[in-house]
């Protein structure tokens, strides 16, 4: 028969290992470059997209971030918000097919934004805000391929497309979903995450998978405590008989 102390130690070990596994898996999700909010109405106007870039390296800093905007479904009227310590370079591309708007015909759009000069250290993230004049209304989502360069020369390419019904790729590109709604209202869904300043804690995420993993960790911990309680009760029963 296991002693009460041994049972508690084993139960505690099981709970700790389960929690560690959950935190490791959640950390992988947090490490992705993401765009916030994750959805807007098709044709929305006068809004802001926030690209959240966490540092996933322990021994190197992020020193450059390159975000590529789609030109097949262009984002119009792009403006970059100044970021302390960072310099933004905007690259434009001439459209094959000009876009007609109420303000005139658009022939050139922003196709790339490069931030450099700053540093995102281990355990930190940086939000990069981009204002837009109008989102396209002829597609269901926009992918923003992103390159993340570290101080040791490593480049992480967040460029893989997430296929519907398939597992998320290792380096997914940030994706903005475009939903049916009143075009031009400039509003995001109520569930949209607001932009936050740089923090030294792990980057927060609205990813449902991360939340599910957190719940699984709590369940594992509770099961461990229940197992310990059962072991204690059995030990007391044996001593009293």
PDB file of C-alpha atoms in Angstrom:
ATOM      1  CA  UNK A   1       0.000   0.000   0.000  1.00  0.00           C
ATOM      2  CA  UNK A   2       1.421   3.405  -0.907  1.00  0.00           C
ATOM      3  CA  UNK A   3       2.062   5.779   1.976  1.00  0.00           C
ATOM      4  CA  UNK A   4       0.147   9.069   2.117  1.00  0.00           C
ATOM      5  CA  UNK A   5       3.349  11.045   1.461  1.00  0.00           C
ATOM      6  CA  UNK A   6       4.240   8.942  -1.592  1.00  0.00           C
ATOM      7  CA  UNK A   7       0.736   9.244  -3.002  1.00  0.00           C
ATOM      8  CA  UNK A   8       0.759  13.019  -2.610  1.00  0.00           C
ATOM      9  CA  UNK A   9       4.181  13.282  -4.225  1.00  0.00           C
ATOM     10  CA  UNK A  10       3.144  11.209  -7.234  1.00  0.00           C
ATOM     11  CA  UNK A  11      -0.145  13.055  -7.648  1.00  0.00           C
ATOM     12  CA  UNK A  12       1.676  16.375  -7.477  1.00  0.00           C
ATOM     13  CA  UNK A  13       4.176  15.223 -10.099  1.00  0.00           C
ATOM     14  CA  UNK A  14       1.384  14.202 -12.479  1.00  0.00           C
ATOM     15  CA  UNK A  15      -0.371  17.552 -12.069  1.00  0.00           C
ATOM     16  CA  UNK A  16       2.874  19.482 -12.578  1.00  0.00           C
ATOM     17  CA  UNK A  17       3.764  17.567 -15.731  1.00  0.00           C
ATOM     18  CA  UNK A  18       0.289  18.121 -17.150  1.00  0.00           C
ATOM     19  CA  UNK A  19       0.464  21.852 -16.424  1.00  0.00           C
ATOM     20  CA  UNK A  20       3.932  22.096 -17.952  1.00  0.00           C
ATOM     21  CA  UNK A  21       2.723  20.421 -21.128  1.00  0.00           C
ATOM     22  CA  UNK A  22      -0.191  22.840 -21.364  1.00  0.00           C
ATOM     23  CA  UNK A  23       2.021  25.892 -20.883  1.00  0.00           C
ATOM     24  CA  UNK A  24       4.473  24.642 -23.495  1.00  0.00           C
ATOM     25  CA  UNK A  25       1.739  24.098 -26.071  1.00  0.00           C
ATOM     26  CA  UNK A  26       0.131  27.463 -25.277  1.00  0.00           C
ATOM     27  CA  UNK A  27       3.520  29.154 -25.615  1.00  0.00           C
ATOM     28  CA  UNK A  28       3.761  27.871 -29.178  1.00  0.00           C
ATOM     29  CA  UNK A  29       0.434  29.518 -30.005  1.00  0.00           C
ATOM     30  CA  UNK A  30       1.493  32.777 -28.369  1.00  0.00           C
ATOM     31  CA  UNK A  31       4.703  32.839 -30.447  1.00  0.00           C
ATOM     32  CA  UNK A  32       2.851  33.388 -33.713  1.00  0.00           C
ATOM     33  CA  UNK A  33       2.722  36.784 -35.365  1.00  0.00           C
ATOM     34  CA  UNK A  34      -0.949  37.784 -35.393  1.00  0.00           C
ATOM     35  CA  UNK A  35      -3.200  40.603 -36.588  1.00  0.00           C
ATOM     36  CA  UNK A  36      -5.776  42.260 -34.317  1.00  0.00           C
ATOM     37  CA  UNK A  37      -8.688  42.372 -34.541  1.00  0.00           C
ATOM     38  CA  UNK A  38      -8.862  39.063 -36.370  1.00  0.00           C
ATOM     39  CA  UNK A  39     -11.936  40.130 -38.367  1.00  0.00           C
ATOM     40  CA  UNK A  40     -13.535  43.185 -39.953  1.00  0.00           C
ATOM     41  CA  UNK A  41     -16.604  43.792 -42.089  1.00  0.00           C
ATOM     42  CA  UNK A  42     -16.048  43.643 -45.820  1.00  0.00           C
ATOM     43  CA  UNK A  43     -15.416  47.100 -47.217  1.00  0.00           C
ATOM     44  CA  UNK A  44     -14.907  48.596 -43.733  1.00  0.00           C
ATOM     45  CA  UNK A  45     -13.434  52.095 -43.718  1.00  0.00           C
ATOM     46  CA  UNK A  46     -11.228  54.183 -41.443  1.00  0.00           C
ATOM     47  CA  UNK A  47      -9.978  51.432 -39.149  1.00  0.00           C
ATOM     48  CA  UNK A  48      -6.741  50.190 -37.581  1.00  0.00           C
ATOM     49  CA  UNK A  49      -4.938  46.858 -37.883  1.00  0.00           C
ATOM     50  CA  UNK A  50      -2.447  45.894 -35.183  1.00  0.00           C
ATOM     51  CA  UNK A  51       0.313  43.424 -36.006  1.00  0.00           C
ATOM     52  CA  UNK A  52       1.489  41.760 -32.790  1.00  0.00           C
ATOM     53  CA  UNK A  53       5.041  40.402 -32.944  1.00  0.00           C
ATOM     54  CA  UNK A  54       6.283  38.334 -29.969  1.00  0.00           C
ATOM     55  CA  UNK A  55       9.923  37.324 -29.522  1.00  0.00           C
ATOM     56  CA  UNK A  56      10.187  33.520 -29.503  1.00  0.00           C
ATOM     57  CA  UNK A  57      13.972  33.358 -29.066  1.00  0.00           C
ATOM     58  CA  UNK A  58      15.762  33.169 -25.695  1.00  0.00           C
ATOM     59  CA  UNK A  59      19.155  34.450 -26.856  1.00  0.00           C
ATOM     60  CA  UNK A  60      18.341  36.960 -29.622  1.00  0.00           C
ATOM     61  CA  UNK A  61      16.259  40.111 -30.089  1.00  0.00           C
ATOM     62  CA  UNK A  62      13.870  40.858 -32.935  1.00  0.00           C
ATOM     63  CA  UNK A  63      15.380  43.741 -34.885  1.00  0.00           C
ATOM     64  CA  UNK A  64      13.275  43.934 -38.060  1.00  0.00           C
ATOM     65  CA  UNK A  65       9.711  43.144 -39.050  1.00  0.00           C
ATOM     66  CA  UNK A  66       8.454  43.094 -42.645  1.00  0.00           C
ATOM     67  CA  UNK A  67       4.731  42.871 -43.357  1.00  0.00           C
ATOM     68  CA  UNK A  68       3.556  42.271 -46.932  1.00  0.00           C
ATOM     69  CA  UNK A  69       0.097  43.555 -47.859  1.00  0.00           C
ATOM     70  CA  UNK A  70      -1.876  41.764 -50.601  1.00  0.00           C
ATOM     71  CA  UNK A  71      -2.186  43.544 -53.942  1.00  0.00           C
ATOM     72  CA  UNK A  72      -4.724  41.193 -55.534  1.00  0.00           C
ATOM     73  CA  UNK A  73      -7.235  42.469 -52.964  1.00  0.00           C
ATOM     74  CA  UNK A  74      -5.559  45.747 -51.955  1.00  0.00           C
ATOM     75  CA  UNK A  75      -5.961  47.649 -48.707  1.00  0.00           C
ATOM     76  CA  UNK A  76      -6.488  51.308 -49.573  1.00  0.00           C
ATOM     77  CA  UNK A  77      -5.283  54.431 -47.793  1.00  0.00           C
ATOM     78  CA  UNK A  78      -2.642  52.772 -45.601  1.00  0.00           C
ATOM     79  CA  UNK A  79      -0.917  54.960 -42.994  1.00  0.00           C
ATOM     80  CA  UNK A  80       1.733  53.850 -40.493  1.00  0.00           C
ATOM     81  CA  UNK A  81       1.528  54.884 -36.845  1.00  0.00           C
ATOM     82  CA  UNK A  82       4.907  56.030 -35.420  1.00  0.00           C
ATOM     83  CA  UNK A  83       6.448  53.544 -32.968  1.00  0.00           C
ATOM     84  CA  UNK A  84       9.003  54.692 -30.379  1.00  0.00           C
ATOM     85  CA  UNK A  85      12.453  53.420 -31.308  1.00  0.00           C
ATOM     86  CA  UNK A  86      11.355  52.046 -34.675  1.00  0.00           C
ATOM     87  CA  UNK A  87      11.666  53.444 -38.191  1.00  0.00           C
ATOM     88  CA  UNK A  88       9.015  52.471 -40.724  1.00  0.00           C
ATOM     89  CA  UNK A  89       9.703  52.193 -44.447  1.00  0.00           C
ATOM     90  CA  UNK A  90       6.669  51.998 -46.761  1.00  0.00           C
ATOM     91  CA  UNK A  91       6.892  50.388 -50.203  1.00  0.00           C
ATOM     92  CA  UNK A  92       4.203  51.002 -52.818  1.00  0.00           C
ATOM     93  CA  UNK A  93       3.217  48.999 -55.901  1.00  0.00           C
ATOM     94  CA  UNK A  94       1.313  50.031 -59.022  1.00  0.00           C
ATOM     95  CA  UNK A  95      -1.881  48.044 -59.437  1.00  0.00           C
ATOM     96  CA  UNK A  96      -2.490  46.046 -62.593  1.00  0.00           C
ATOM     97  CA  UNK A  97      -6.126  47.041 -62.358  1.00  0.00           C
ATOM     98  CA  UNK A  98      -6.791  50.471 -60.807  1.00  0.00           C
ATOM     99  CA  UNK A  99      -9.481  50.692 -58.135  1.00  0.00           C
ATOM    100  CA  UNK A 100     -12.230  53.259 -58.512  1.00  0.00           C
ATOM    101  CA  UNK A 101     -13.458  54.964 -55.341  1.00  0.00           C
ATOM    102  CA  UNK A 102     -15.686  57.921 -54.482  1.00  0.00           C
ATOM    103  CA  UNK A 103     -12.526  59.986 -54.071  1.00  0.00           C
ATOM    104  CA  UNK A 104     -11.053  59.017 -57.425  1.00  0.00           C
ATOM    105  CA  UNK A 105      -9.100  56.200 -59.057  1.00  0.00           C
ATOM    106  CA  UNK A 106      -6.371  54.467 -57.035  1.00  0.00           C
ATOM    107  CA  UNK A 107      -3.380  53.306 -59.083  1.00  0.00           C
ATOM    108  CA  UNK A 108      -0.766  52.727 -56.355  1.00  0.00           C
ATOM    109  CA  UNK A 109      -1.115  50.957 -53.009  1.00  0.00           C
ATOM    110  CA  UNK A 110       1.135  50.042 -50.088  1.00  0.00           C
ATOM    111  CA  UNK A 111       2.501  46.528 -50.602  1.00  0.00           C
ATOM    112  CA  UNK A 112       5.127  46.298 -47.848  1.00  0.00           C
ATOM    113  CA  UNK A 113       5.932  47.910 -44.502  1.00  0.00           C
ATOM    114  CA  UNK A 114       9.311  47.368 -42.868  1.00  0.00           C
ATOM    115  CA  UNK A 115       9.999  48.326 -39.252  1.00  0.00           C
ATOM    116  CA  UNK A 116      13.631  48.429 -38.110  1.00  0.00           C
ATOM    117  CA  UNK A 117      15.894  50.115 -35.580  1.00  0.00           C
ATOM    118  CA  UNK A 118      14.126  48.869 -32.464  1.00  0.00           C
ATOM    119  CA  UNK A 119      14.367  45.698 -30.407  1.00  0.00           C
ATOM    120  CA  UNK A 120      11.905  43.149 -29.093  1.00  0.00           C
ATOM    121  CA  UNK A 121      13.645  41.215 -26.347  1.00  0.00           C
ATOM    122  CA  UNK A 122      12.990  37.721 -25.054  1.00  0.00           C
ATOM    123  CA  UNK A 123       9.666  37.506 -23.233  1.00  0.00           C
ATOM    124  CA  UNK A 124       8.370  40.700 -24.872  1.00  0.00           C
ATOM    125  CA  UNK A 125       6.157  41.599 -27.791  1.00  0.00           C
ATOM    126  CA  UNK A 126       5.603  44.716 -29.871  1.00  0.00           C
ATOM    127  CA  UNK A 127       2.403  46.011 -31.454  1.00  0.00           C
ATOM    128  CA  UNK A 128       2.691  47.767 -34.824  1.00  0.00           C
ATOM    129  CA  UNK A 129      -0.390  49.816 -35.743  1.00  0.00           C
ATOM    130  CA  UNK A 130      -1.454  50.424 -39.335  1.00  0.00           C
ATOM    131  CA  UNK A 131      -4.430  52.631 -40.240  1.00  0.00           C
ATOM    132  CA  UNK A 132      -6.408  51.956 -43.393  1.00  0.00           C
ATOM    133  CA  UNK A 133      -8.893  53.914 -45.461  1.00  0.00           C
ATOM    134  CA  UNK A 134     -10.826  50.979 -46.861  1.00  0.00           C
ATOM    135  CA  UNK A 135     -10.717  47.180 -46.881  1.00  0.00           C
ATOM    136  CA  UNK A 136     -11.684  45.153 -49.966  1.00  0.00           C
ATOM    137  CA  UNK A 137     -15.198  43.756 -50.249  1.00  0.00           C
ATOM    138  CA  UNK A 138     -14.518  41.032 -52.830  1.00  0.00           C
ATOM    139  CA  UNK A 139     -12.776  38.422 -50.656  1.00  0.00           C
ATOM    140  CA  UNK A 140     -13.401  36.522 -47.417  1.00  0.00           C
ATOM    141  CA  UNK A 141      -9.960  37.006 -45.873  1.00  0.00           C
ATOM    142  CA  UNK A 142      -6.626  38.751 -46.229  1.00  0.00           C
ATOM    143  CA  UNK A 143      -3.264  37.135 -45.544  1.00  0.00           C
ATOM    144  CA  UNK A 144      -0.327  39.282 -44.443  1.00  0.00           C
ATOM    145  CA  UNK A 145       2.912  37.395 -44.993  1.00  0.00           C
ATOM    146  CA  UNK A 146       5.511  38.520 -42.452  1.00  0.00           C
ATOM    147  CA  UNK A 147       9.277  38.149 -42.041  1.00  0.00           C
ATOM    148  CA  UNK A 148      10.759  38.441 -38.550  1.00  0.00           C
ATOM    149  CA  UNK A 149      14.528  39.047 -38.355  1.00  0.00           C
ATOM    150  CA  UNK A 150      16.588  38.440 -35.200  1.00  0.00           C
ATOM    151  CA  UNK A 151      19.846  39.978 -34.008  1.00  0.00           C
ATOM    152  CA  UNK A 152      21.700  36.695 -34.659  1.00  0.00           C
ATOM    153  CA  UNK A 153      20.683  36.762 -38.338  1.00  0.00           C
ATOM    154  CA  UNK A 154      17.860  34.240 -38.080  1.00  0.00           C
ATOM    155  CA  UNK A 155      14.775  35.029 -40.191  1.00  0.00           C
ATOM    156  CA  UNK A 156      11.421  33.452 -39.356  1.00  0.00           C
ATOM    157  CA  UNK A 157       9.081  33.436 -42.355  1.00  0.00           C
ATOM    158  CA  UNK A 158       5.439  33.705 -41.279  1.00  0.00           C
ATOM    159  CA  UNK A 159       4.122  33.015 -44.763  1.00  0.00           C
ATOM    160  CA  UNK A 160       2.261  29.693 -44.704  1.00  0.00           C
ATOM    161  CA  UNK A 161      -1.435  29.718 -45.550  1.00  0.00           C
ATOM    162  CA  UNK A 162      -3.864  28.001 -43.194  1.00  0.00           C
ATOM    163  CA  UNK A 163      -6.098  25.652 -45.153  1.00  0.00           C
ATOM    164  CA  UNK A 164      -9.718  25.306 -44.051  1.00  0.00           C
ATOM    165  CA  UNK A 165     -10.227  22.082 -42.102  1.00  0.00           C
ATOM    166  CA  UNK A 166      -6.481  21.374 -41.900  1.00  0.00           C
ATOM    167  CA  UNK A 167      -4.089  21.704 -38.984  1.00  0.00           C
ATOM    168  CA  UNK A 168      -2.416  25.049 -38.501  1.00  0.00           C
ATOM    169  CA  UNK A 169       0.998  25.156 -40.231  1.00  0.00           C
ATOM    170  CA  UNK A 170       4.202  25.699 -38.305  1.00  0.00           C
ATOM    171  CA  UNK A 171       4.668  29.298 -39.482  1.00  0.00           C
ATOM    172  CA  UNK A 172       1.213  30.644 -40.369  1.00  0.00           C
ATOM    173  CA  UNK A 173       0.804  34.081 -41.901  1.00  0.00           C
ATOM    174  CA  UNK A 174      -1.421  36.520 -39.978  1.00  0.00           C
ATOM    175  CA  UNK A 175      -4.953  36.318 -41.400  1.00  0.00           C
ATOM    176  CA  UNK A 176      -7.731  38.903 -41.249  1.00  0.00           C
ATOM    177  CA  UNK A 177     -11.207  37.471 -41.830  1.00  0.00           C
ATOM    178  CA  UNK A 178     -13.649  39.656 -43.731  1.00  0.00           C
ATOM    179  CA  UNK A 179     -17.260  39.146 -42.755  1.00  0.00           C
ATOM    180  CA  UNK A 180     -20.550  40.164 -44.315  1.00  0.00           C
ATOM    181  CA  UNK A 181     -21.726  43.467 -42.898  1.00  0.00           C
ATOM    182  CA  UNK A 182     -22.446  47.089 -43.597  1.00  0.00           C
ATOM    183  CA  UNK A 183     -19.549  48.253 -45.740  1.00  0.00           C
ATOM    184  CA  UNK A 184     -17.996  51.526 -44.777  1.00  0.00           C
ATOM    185  CA  UNK A 185     -19.047  51.502 -41.122  1.00  0.00           C
ATOM    186  CA  UNK A 186     -15.398  51.330 -40.070  1.00  0.00           C
ATOM    187  CA  UNK A 187     -16.224  49.178 -37.087  1.00  0.00           C
ATOM    188  CA  UNK A 188     -14.751  45.911 -35.901  1.00  0.00           C
ATOM    189  CA  UNK A 189     -16.638  43.103 -34.141  1.00  0.00           C
ATOM    190  CA  UNK A 190     -17.295  43.572 -30.428  1.00  0.00           C
ATOM    191  CA  UNK A 191     -14.886  40.709 -29.728  1.00  0.00           C
ATOM    192  CA  UNK A 192     -11.962  42.567 -31.293  1.00  0.00           C
ATOM    193  CA  UNK A 193      -8.867  42.927 -29.137  1.00  0.00           C
ATOM    194  CA  UNK A 194      -7.681  46.511 -28.626  1.00  0.00           C
ATOM    195  CA  UNK A 195      -4.099  47.459 -29.266  1.00  0.00           C
ATOM    196  CA  UNK A 196      -1.876  47.196 -26.193  1.00  0.00           C
ATOM    197  CA  UNK A 197       1.605  48.586 -25.425  1.00  0.00           C
ATOM    198  CA  UNK A 198       4.732  46.436 -25.328  1.00  0.00           C
ATOM    199  CA  UNK A 199       4.870  44.169 -22.279  1.00  0.00           C
ATOM    200  CA  UNK A 200       7.490  41.969 -20.629  1.00  0.00           C
ATOM    201  CA  UNK A 201       4.979  39.229 -19.959  1.00  0.00           C
ATOM    202  CA  UNK A 202       4.029  36.561 -22.452  1.00  0.00           C
ATOM    203  CA  UNK A 203       1.907  37.958 -25.288  1.00  0.00           C
ATOM    204  CA  UNK A 204      -1.817  37.532 -24.686  1.00  0.00           C
ATOM    205  CA  UNK A 205      -3.852  35.758 -27.353  1.00  0.00           C
ATOM    206  CA  UNK A 206      -7.502  35.370 -28.250  1.00  0.00           C
ATOM    207  CA  UNK A 207      -6.701  32.023 -29.797  1.00  0.00           C
ATOM    208  CA  UNK A 208      -9.403  29.559 -28.769  1.00  0.00           C
ATOM    209  CA  UNK A 209      -6.911  26.693 -28.788  1.00  0.00           C
ATOM    210  CA  UNK A 210      -4.828  28.364 -26.102  1.00  0.00           C
ATOM    211  CA  UNK A 211      -7.931  28.822 -23.956  1.00  0.00           C
ATOM    212  CA  UNK A 212      -8.837  25.181 -24.443  1.00  0.00           C
ATOM    213  CA  UNK A 213      -5.359  24.119 -23.391  1.00  0.00           C
ATOM    214  CA  UNK A 214      -5.626  26.252 -20.274  1.00  0.00           C
ATOM    215  CA  UNK A 215      -8.893  24.579 -19.307  1.00  0.00           C
ATOM    216  CA  UNK A 216      -7.305  21.168 -19.904  1.00  0.00           C
ATOM    217  CA  UNK A 217      -4.486  22.114 -17.547  1.00  0.00           C
ATOM    218  CA  UNK A 218      -6.934  23.096 -14.798  1.00  0.00           C
ATOM    219  CA  UNK A 219      -8.803  19.813 -15.230  1.00  0.00           C
ATOM    220  CA  UNK A 220      -5.540  17.867 -14.987  1.00  0.00           C
ATOM    221  CA  UNK A 221      -4.630  19.692 -11.788  1.00  0.00           C
ATOM    222  CA  UNK A 222      -8.023  18.975 -10.219  1.00  0.00           C
ATOM    223  CA  UNK A 223      -7.762  15.290 -11.130  1.00  0.00           C
ATOM    224  CA  UNK A 224      -4.349  15.180  -9.473  1.00  0.00           C
ATOM    225  CA  UNK A 225      -5.735  16.637  -6.250  1.00  0.00           C
ATOM    226  CA  UNK A 226      -8.657  14.190  -6.306  1.00  0.00           C
ATOM    227  CA  UNK A 227      -6.230  11.281  -6.698  1.00  0.00           C
ATOM    228  CA  UNK A 228      -4.225  12.543  -3.733  1.00  0.00           C
ATOM    229  CA  UNK A 229      -7.400  12.794  -1.618  1.00  0.00           C
ATOM    230  CA  UNK A 230      -8.374   9.238  -2.445  1.00  0.00           C
ATOM    231  CA  UNK A 231      -4.905   8.004  -1.495  1.00  0.00           C
ATOM    232  CA  UNK A 232      -5.087   9.814   1.850  1.00  0.00           C
ATOM    233  CA  UNK A 233      -8.508   8.344   2.606  1.00  0.00           C
ATOM    234  CA  UNK A 234      -7.299   4.816   1.811  1.00  0.00           C
ATOM    235  CA  UNK A 235      -4.231   5.274   4.011  1.00  0.00           C
ATOM    236  CA  UNK A 236      -6.326   6.404   6.958  1.00  0.00           C
ATOM    237  CA  UNK A 237      -8.718   3.454   6.461  1.00  0.00           C
ATOM    238  CA  UNK A 238      -5.826   0.971   6.551  1.00  0.00           C
ATOM    239  CA  UNK A 239      -4.344   2.470   9.732  1.00  0.00           C
ATOM    240  CA  UNK A 240      -7.689   2.394  11.550  1.00  0.00           C
ATOM    241  CA  UNK A 241      -8.484  -1.263  10.656  1.00  0.00           C
TER     242      UNK A 241
END
